[in-house]
Amino acid sequence: MPTMLCTAEFEYDAATAISKGRRERQEDALAADFLAGTGTGFAVLADGMGGHAAGDVASKIVVTEVFSELKLRTDDPGALEQSIGAVLQQAASGANACLGEYASHQPQARGMGATLLAPVLFSDRLYWISVGDSPLYLFRDGALIRLNADHSMAAEIDRLAAQGRMDPAEAASHPDRHCVTSVLTGAEIPRIDCRSTPVRLQHGDIVLAASDGLQFLEEEEIAAVLAAECGSSSARIGAALMRQLEVLNAPEQDNAAFCVIKPIDPQAALPAQAQPSALPMDAPALDPPPAEQPPAPPRQRSGRRVITLLASATWDSAPAARRNKTDASA
């Protein structure tokens, strides 16, 4: 008999944002679907690579294929959640096959590829699939935690530095830090991070799915923005992150795209004396219990959560620069 996973009914406030940065073209692609009243939502993000070898096309193919696969199954959230690991793996494989098929008929697209990051939420439960270096963050109690694996040389280089096998200064400036070690290209996918058991979310959390262009900000800077705006809407948080990138004004600013997701427990928004007593869960928590949160102030309820697309300055007047990342064919 299937395990009953439902423990809380959450709503979502979600918003997307995308910027070209100082690049000549937009090679990030992003789509999100959080419909009011469904208790289910997901985002799909891809960071294309290959430069003139159609990195922008690669990211659009990946997002279109994975988004379509998930959207077709959201009419039955229960069945989707029960098979979420297999569905996400199937969606990634299908997108990878489409990339290979496209490249095989387009000589100029050989070497194209894209990362993939797709968080999927069912009420208070978060699953995901990721391939590449696009980060999935959880902000809770003032701490920013990366949830997914980093398929880049940066993770390997930092590990060597932590073991004392490389000088920290050398590690921080190593030219291969941004080389990805797994990516969708149409060939076999070297590494996949697929979370098929949920991370439990709580009221007050912020989930942030991003391309690596956001990481021109240090994680401490990202956390500071989220801490300052944690009581704001997802749209305002997204705008604040974009403003911080603009203030940074990095000469090699990459494309940046991200989806900000705030899971909201309607019961946590009620005054403390109005909250019902806790009921036993049908299944044990799959993660250590989070620290207890103080009651949040009353919140106005709205009938629909709107996905907002934010635009930011793209530094078109600045000279183009390109941040090293391995071509998919490497």
Coordinates of C-alpha atoms in Angstrom, one line a residue:
M1 CA 0.0 0.0 0.0
P2 CA 1.5 3.4 -1.0
T3 CA 2.9 5.5 1.9
M4 CA 0.7 8.5 2.7
L5 CA 3.0 11.5 2.4
C6 CA 0.5 14.3 3.0
T7 CA 1.3 16.1 6.3
A8 CA 0.4 19.8 5.5
E9 CA -1.4 21.8 3.0
F10 CA 0.8 24.6 1.7
E11 CA 0.3 27.4 -0.8
Y12 CA 3.1 28.9 -2.9
D13 CA 4.2 32.4 -3.7
A14 CA 6.6 32.1 -6.6
A15 CA 8.3 34.4 -9.1
T16 CA 10.9 34.1 -11.9
A17 CA 13.6 36.5 -13.0
I18 CA 16.0 36.5 -15.9
S19 CA 18.9 38.8 -17.0
K20 CA 21.3 38.7 -19.9
G21 CA 24.1 40.2 -17.9
R22 CA 27.0 41.3 -20.0
R23 CA 26.7 38.4 -22.5
E24 CA 25.9 38.8 -26.2
R25 CA 23.0 36.3 -26.0
Q26 CA 20.6 34.9 -23.4
E27 CA 21.5 31.2 -22.9
D28 CA 19.5 30.6 -19.8
A29 CA 15.9 29.4 -20.1
L30 CA 13.3 29.2 -17.3
A31 CA 9.7 28.2 -16.9
A32 CA 7.5 27.7 -13.8
D33 CA 4.0 26.5 -13.0
F34 CA 2.4 27.1 -9.6
L35 CA -1.4 27.1 -10.0
A36 CA -3.5 28.3 -7.1
G37 CA -5.4 25.7 -5.2
T38 CA -3.5 22.7 -6.5
G39 CA -0.9 22.3 -3.8
T40 CA 1.6 21.4 -6.5
G41 CA 4.2 23.4 -8.4
F42 CA 7.4 23.1 -10.3
A43 CA 10.1 25.1 -12.1
V44 CA 12.5 24.1 -14.8
L45 CA 15.7 25.9 -15.5
A46 CA 18.5 25.2 -18.0
D47 CA 21.8 27.0 -18.6
G48 CA 22.9 26.5 -22.2
M49 CA 26.5 26.2 -23.3
G50 CA 28.5 25.9 -26.5
G51 CA 28.5 29.6 -27.3
H52 CA 28.0 29.9 -31.1
A53 CA 27.1 26.2 -31.0
A54 CA 23.5 27.1 -30.1
G55 CA 23.6 27.1 -26.3
D56 CA 20.5 29.3 -26.3
V57 CA 18.7 26.6 -28.4
A58 CA 19.9 23.8 -26.1
S59 CA 18.5 25.5 -23.0
K60 CA 15.1 26.1 -24.6
I61 CA 14.9 22.4 -25.8
V62 CA 15.6 21.1 -22.3
V63 CA 13.2 23.4 -20.5
T64 CA 10.4 22.7 -23.1
E65 CA 10.8 19.0 -22.9
V66 CA 11.0 18.7 -19.1
F67 CA 8.3 21.3 -18.5
S68 CA 5.9 19.5 -20.9
E69 CA 6.5 16.1 -19.3
L70 CA 5.8 17.4 -15.9
K71 CA 2.8 19.5 -17.0
L72 CA 1.1 16.5 -18.6
R73 CA 1.2 14.7 -15.3
T74 CA 0.0 17.4 -12.9
D75 CA -3.7 16.5 -13.3
D76 CA -3.0 13.6 -10.9
P77 CA -0.6 15.0 -8.3
G78 CA -0.9 11.9 -6.1
A79 CA 0.2 9.5 -8.9
L80 CA 3.0 12.0 -9.9
E81 CA 4.4 12.2 -6.4
Q82 CA 4.4 8.4 -6.0
S83 CA 6.6 8.0 -9.1
I84 CA 8.4 11.3 -9.1
G85 CA 11.9 9.9 -9.2
A86 CA 11.2 7.8 -12.3
V87 CA 9.3 10.7 -14.0
L88 CA 12.1 13.1 -13.4
Q89 CA 14.7 10.7 -14.8
Q90 CA 12.4 10.0 -17.8
A91 CA 12.0 13.7 -18.4
A92 CA 15.8 14.3 -18.3
S93 CA 16.4 11.4 -20.6
G94 CA 13.8 12.6 -23.1
A95 CA 15.3 16.1 -23.1
N96 CA 18.8 14.7 -23.6
A97 CA 17.6 12.6 -26.5
C98 CA 16.0 15.6 -28.1
L99 CA 19.3 17.5 -27.9
G100 CA 21.1 14.7 -29.6
E101 CA 18.5 14.5 -32.3
Y102 CA 18.6 18.2 -33.0
A103 CA 22.4 18.4 -33.0
S104 CA 22.6 15.4 -35.4
H105 CA 20.7 17.4 -38.0
Q106 CA 22.3 20.8 -37.4
P107 CA 26.1 20.8 -38.0
Q108 CA 26.3 24.3 -36.4
A109 CA 24.8 22.9 -33.2
R110 CA 27.4 20.2 -32.6
G111 CA 28.8 20.7 -29.1
M112 CA 25.6 22.2 -27.7
G113 CA 24.5 21.3 -24.3
A114 CA 22.7 22.5 -21.2
T115 CA 22.4 22.0 -17.5
L116 CA 19.1 21.1 -15.9
L117 CA 17.5 22.0 -12.6
A118 CA 13.9 21.1 -11.8
P119 CA 12.5 21.4 -8.3
V120 CA 9.0 19.9 -7.8
L121 CA 6.8 20.6 -4.8
F122 CA 3.8 18.8 -3.3
S123 CA 2.5 20.8 -0.4
D124 CA 5.4 20.8 2.2
R125 CA 7.6 18.3 0.2
L126 CA 10.4 19.2 -2.2
Y127 CA 11.9 16.9 -4.8
W128 CA 14.3 17.7 -7.6
I129 CA 16.5 16.6 -10.4
S130 CA 19.7 18.4 -11.4
V131 CA 22.5 17.9 -13.9
G132 CA 25.3 20.4 -13.9
D133 CA 26.2 23.3 -11.7
S134 CA 22.9 25.2 -11.3
P135 CA 22.3 25.6 -7.6
L136 CA 19.2 24.8 -5.6
Y137 CA 19.2 26.7 -2.3
L138 CA 17.1 26.5 0.9
F139 CA 17.1 29.6 3.1
R140 CA 15.9 28.7 6.6
D141 CA 16.5 30.5 10.0
G142 CA 19.0 32.9 8.4
A143 CA 21.1 30.1 6.8
L144 CA 21.5 29.5 3.1
I145 CA 22.0 25.8 2.3
R146 CA 22.7 24.3 -1.1
L147 CA 20.5 21.2 -1.5
N148 CA 21.7 19.7 -4.8
A149 CA 25.0 18.3 -6.0
D150 CA 27.5 20.6 -7.8
H151 CA 28.6 18.9 -11.0
S152 CA 31.5 21.2 -11.6
M153 CA 35.2 21.3 -11.0
A154 CA 34.7 23.9 -8.3
A155 CA 33.3 21.2 -6.0
E156 CA 36.4 19.0 -6.7
I157 CA 38.8 21.9 -6.3
D158 CA 37.3 23.0 -3.0
R159 CA 37.5 19.5 -1.7
L160 CA 41.2 19.4 -2.5
A161 CA 41.6 22.7 -0.7
A162 CA 39.7 21.4 2.4
Q163 CA 42.0 18.4 2.5
G164 CA 45.0 20.6 2.4
R165 CA 46.1 19.3 -1.0
M166 CA 45.7 22.7 -2.7
D167 CA 46.4 26.3 -1.5
P168 CA 43.0 28.0 -0.8
A169 CA 44.0 31.1 -2.8
E170 CA 44.9 28.9 -5.7
A171 CA 41.7 27.0 -5.4
A172 CA 39.6 30.2 -5.3
S173 CA 41.1 31.5 -8.6
H174 CA 41.6 28.2 -10.4
P175 CA 40.8 28.6 -14.1
D176 CA 38.9 25.3 -14.2
R177 CA 36.4 26.1 -11.4
H178 CA 33.5 26.7 -13.8
C179 CA 34.1 23.6 -16.0
V180 CA 31.0 21.4 -15.6
T181 CA 31.5 17.6 -15.1
S182 CA 28.0 16.6 -16.1
V183 CA 25.6 18.1 -18.7
L184 CA 22.9 17.2 -21.2
T185 CA 24.4 16.9 -24.7
G186 CA 22.6 14.0 -26.3
A187 CA 25.3 11.5 -25.1
E188 CA 25.3 9.5 -21.9
I189 CA 24.7 11.8 -18.9
P190 CA 27.7 11.3 -16.6
R191 CA 26.0 12.3 -13.3
I192 CA 22.4 13.0 -12.2
D193 CA 21.2 14.2 -8.8
C194 CA 17.6 13.1 -8.4
R195 CA 15.9 13.5 -5.1
S196 CA 13.1 10.9 -4.9
T197 CA 12.4 11.2 -1.2
P198 CA 11.3 14.7 0.0
V199 CA 13.0 17.4 1.9
R200 CA 10.3 18.7 4.3
L201 CA 9.6 22.4 4.0
Q202 CA 8.2 24.8 6.6
H203 CA 6.5 28.1 6.7
G204 CA 9.1 30.8 6.4
D205 CA 11.5 28.8 4.1
I206 CA 12.6 30.3 0.8
V207 CA 13.6 27.9 -2.0
L208 CA 15.8 29.4 -4.7
A209 CA 16.5 27.6 -8.0
A210 CA 19.1 29.5 -10.0
S211 CA 21.6 29.4 -12.9
D212 CA 25.2 29.9 -11.9
G213 CA 25.0 33.5 -13.0
L214 CA 23.6 34.3 -9.6
Q215 CA 26.7 32.9 -8.1
F216 CA 28.7 36.0 -9.1
L217 CA 27.3 37.0 -5.7
E218 CA 28.9 35.3 -2.8
E219 CA 26.5 33.0 -0.8
E220 CA 26.8 35.4 2.1
E221 CA 25.5 38.2 -0.1
I222 CA 22.6 36.1 -1.4
A223 CA 21.7 35.1 2.2
A224 CA 21.9 38.8 3.3
V225 CA 19.3 39.7 0.6
L226 CA 17.0 36.9 1.6
A227 CA 17.3 37.8 5.3
A228 CA 16.5 41.4 4.6
E229 CA 13.5 40.5 2.3
C230 CA 12.2 37.3 3.9
G231 CA 8.9 39.0 4.8
S232 CA 8.4 40.2 1.2
S233 CA 6.8 38.6 -1.8
S234 CA 8.8 36.4 -4.0
A235 CA 8.6 39.0 -6.8
R236 CA 10.2 41.6 -4.5
I237 CA 12.9 39.1 -3.4
G238 CA 13.7 38.4 -7.0
A239 CA 13.9 42.1 -7.8
A240 CA 16.3 42.6 -4.8
L241 CA 18.6 39.9 -6.0
M242 CA 18.7 41.4 -9.5
R243 CA 19.5 44.8 -8.0
Q244 CA 22.3 43.3 -6.0
L245 CA 23.8 41.9 -9.2
E246 CA 23.5 45.3 -10.8
V247 CA 25.3 46.9 -7.9
L248 CA 28.1 44.3 -8.1
N249 CA 28.6 45.4 -11.8
A250 CA 30.9 42.4 -12.5
P251 CA 32.6 42.9 -15.9
E252 CA 32.1 39.3 -16.8
Q253 CA 28.5 38.9 -15.5
D254 CA 27.0 35.8 -16.9
N255 CA 23.3 35.3 -17.8
A256 CA 21.3 34.9 -14.6
A257 CA 18.0 33.3 -14.1
F258 CA 16.2 32.1 -11.0
C259 CA 12.9 31.1 -9.4
V260 CA 12.1 32.3 -5.9
I261 CA 9.5 30.0 -4.1
K262 CA 8.0 30.7 -0.7
P263 CA 6.0 27.8 0.7
I264 CA 3.2 29.2 2.9
D265 CA 1.3 27.2 5.5
P266 CA -2.1 29.0 6.0
Q267 CA -2.3 27.7 9.5
A268 CA 1.0 29.2 10.5
A269 CA -0.4 32.6 9.4
L270 CA -3.2 32.4 12.0
P271 CA -2.8 33.9 15.5
A272 CA -1.3 31.3 17.9
Q273 CA -4.4 30.8 19.9
A274 CA -6.4 30.0 16.8
Q275 CA -4.1 27.2 15.6
P276 CA -5.5 23.7 15.9
S277 CA -3.6 21.2 18.0
A278 CA -1.1 19.1 16.1
L279 CA -2.1 15.7 14.8
P280 CA 0.2 12.7 14.4
M281 CA 1.7 12.3 11.0
D282 CA 0.9 9.2 8.9
A283 CA 4.6 8.7 8.1
P284 CA 7.8 9.6 9.9
A285 CA 9.7 12.6 8.7
L286 CA 12.3 11.8 6.1
D287 CA 14.6 14.6 7.3
P288 CA 15.6 15.8 10.8
P289 CA 12.8 17.9 12.3
P290 CA 13.4 21.6 11.6
A291 CA 13.7 24.2 14.4
E292 CA 10.3 25.4 15.7
Q293 CA 9.2 28.7 14.0
P294 CA 7.5 31.5 15.9
P295 CA 3.9 32.2 14.8
A296 CA 3.9 34.5 11.7
P297 CA 1.7 37.6 11.7
P298 CA -1.8 37.3 10.0
R299 CA -1.6 37.3 6.3
Q300 CA -4.1 38.4 3.7
R301 CA -5.3 35.5 1.6
S302 CA -5.4 35.9 -2.2
G303 CA -7.2 33.7 -4.7
R304 CA -4.3 33.2 -7.1
R305 CA -0.6 33.0 -6.9
V306 CA 0.9 34.7 -9.9
I307 CA 4.1 33.8 -11.5
T308 CA 5.9 37.2 -12.2
L309 CA 8.6 37.6 -14.8
L310 CA 11.1 40.2 -13.8
A311 CA 13.3 42.1 -16.1
S312 CA 16.6 43.7 -15.1
A313 CA 19.3 45.8 -16.6
T314 CA 21.3 43.8 -19.1
W315 CA 24.4 46.0 -19.4
D316 CA 24.1 46.1 -23.2
S317 CA 26.4 49.1 -23.3
A318 CA 29.2 47.2 -21.6
P319 CA 31.8 45.2 -23.5
A320 CA 30.9 41.6 -23.9
A321 CA 32.8 39.1 -21.8
R322 CA 32.6 35.4 -21.5
R323 CA 33.1 33.3 -18.4
N324 CA 34.9 30.0 -19.1
K325 CA 32.8 26.9 -19.0
T326 CA 33.5 23.7 -20.8
D327 CA 31.9 23.1 -24.2
A328 CA 29.5 20.2 -24.2
S329 CA 31.8 18.3 -26.5
A330 CA 34.7 18.4 -24.1

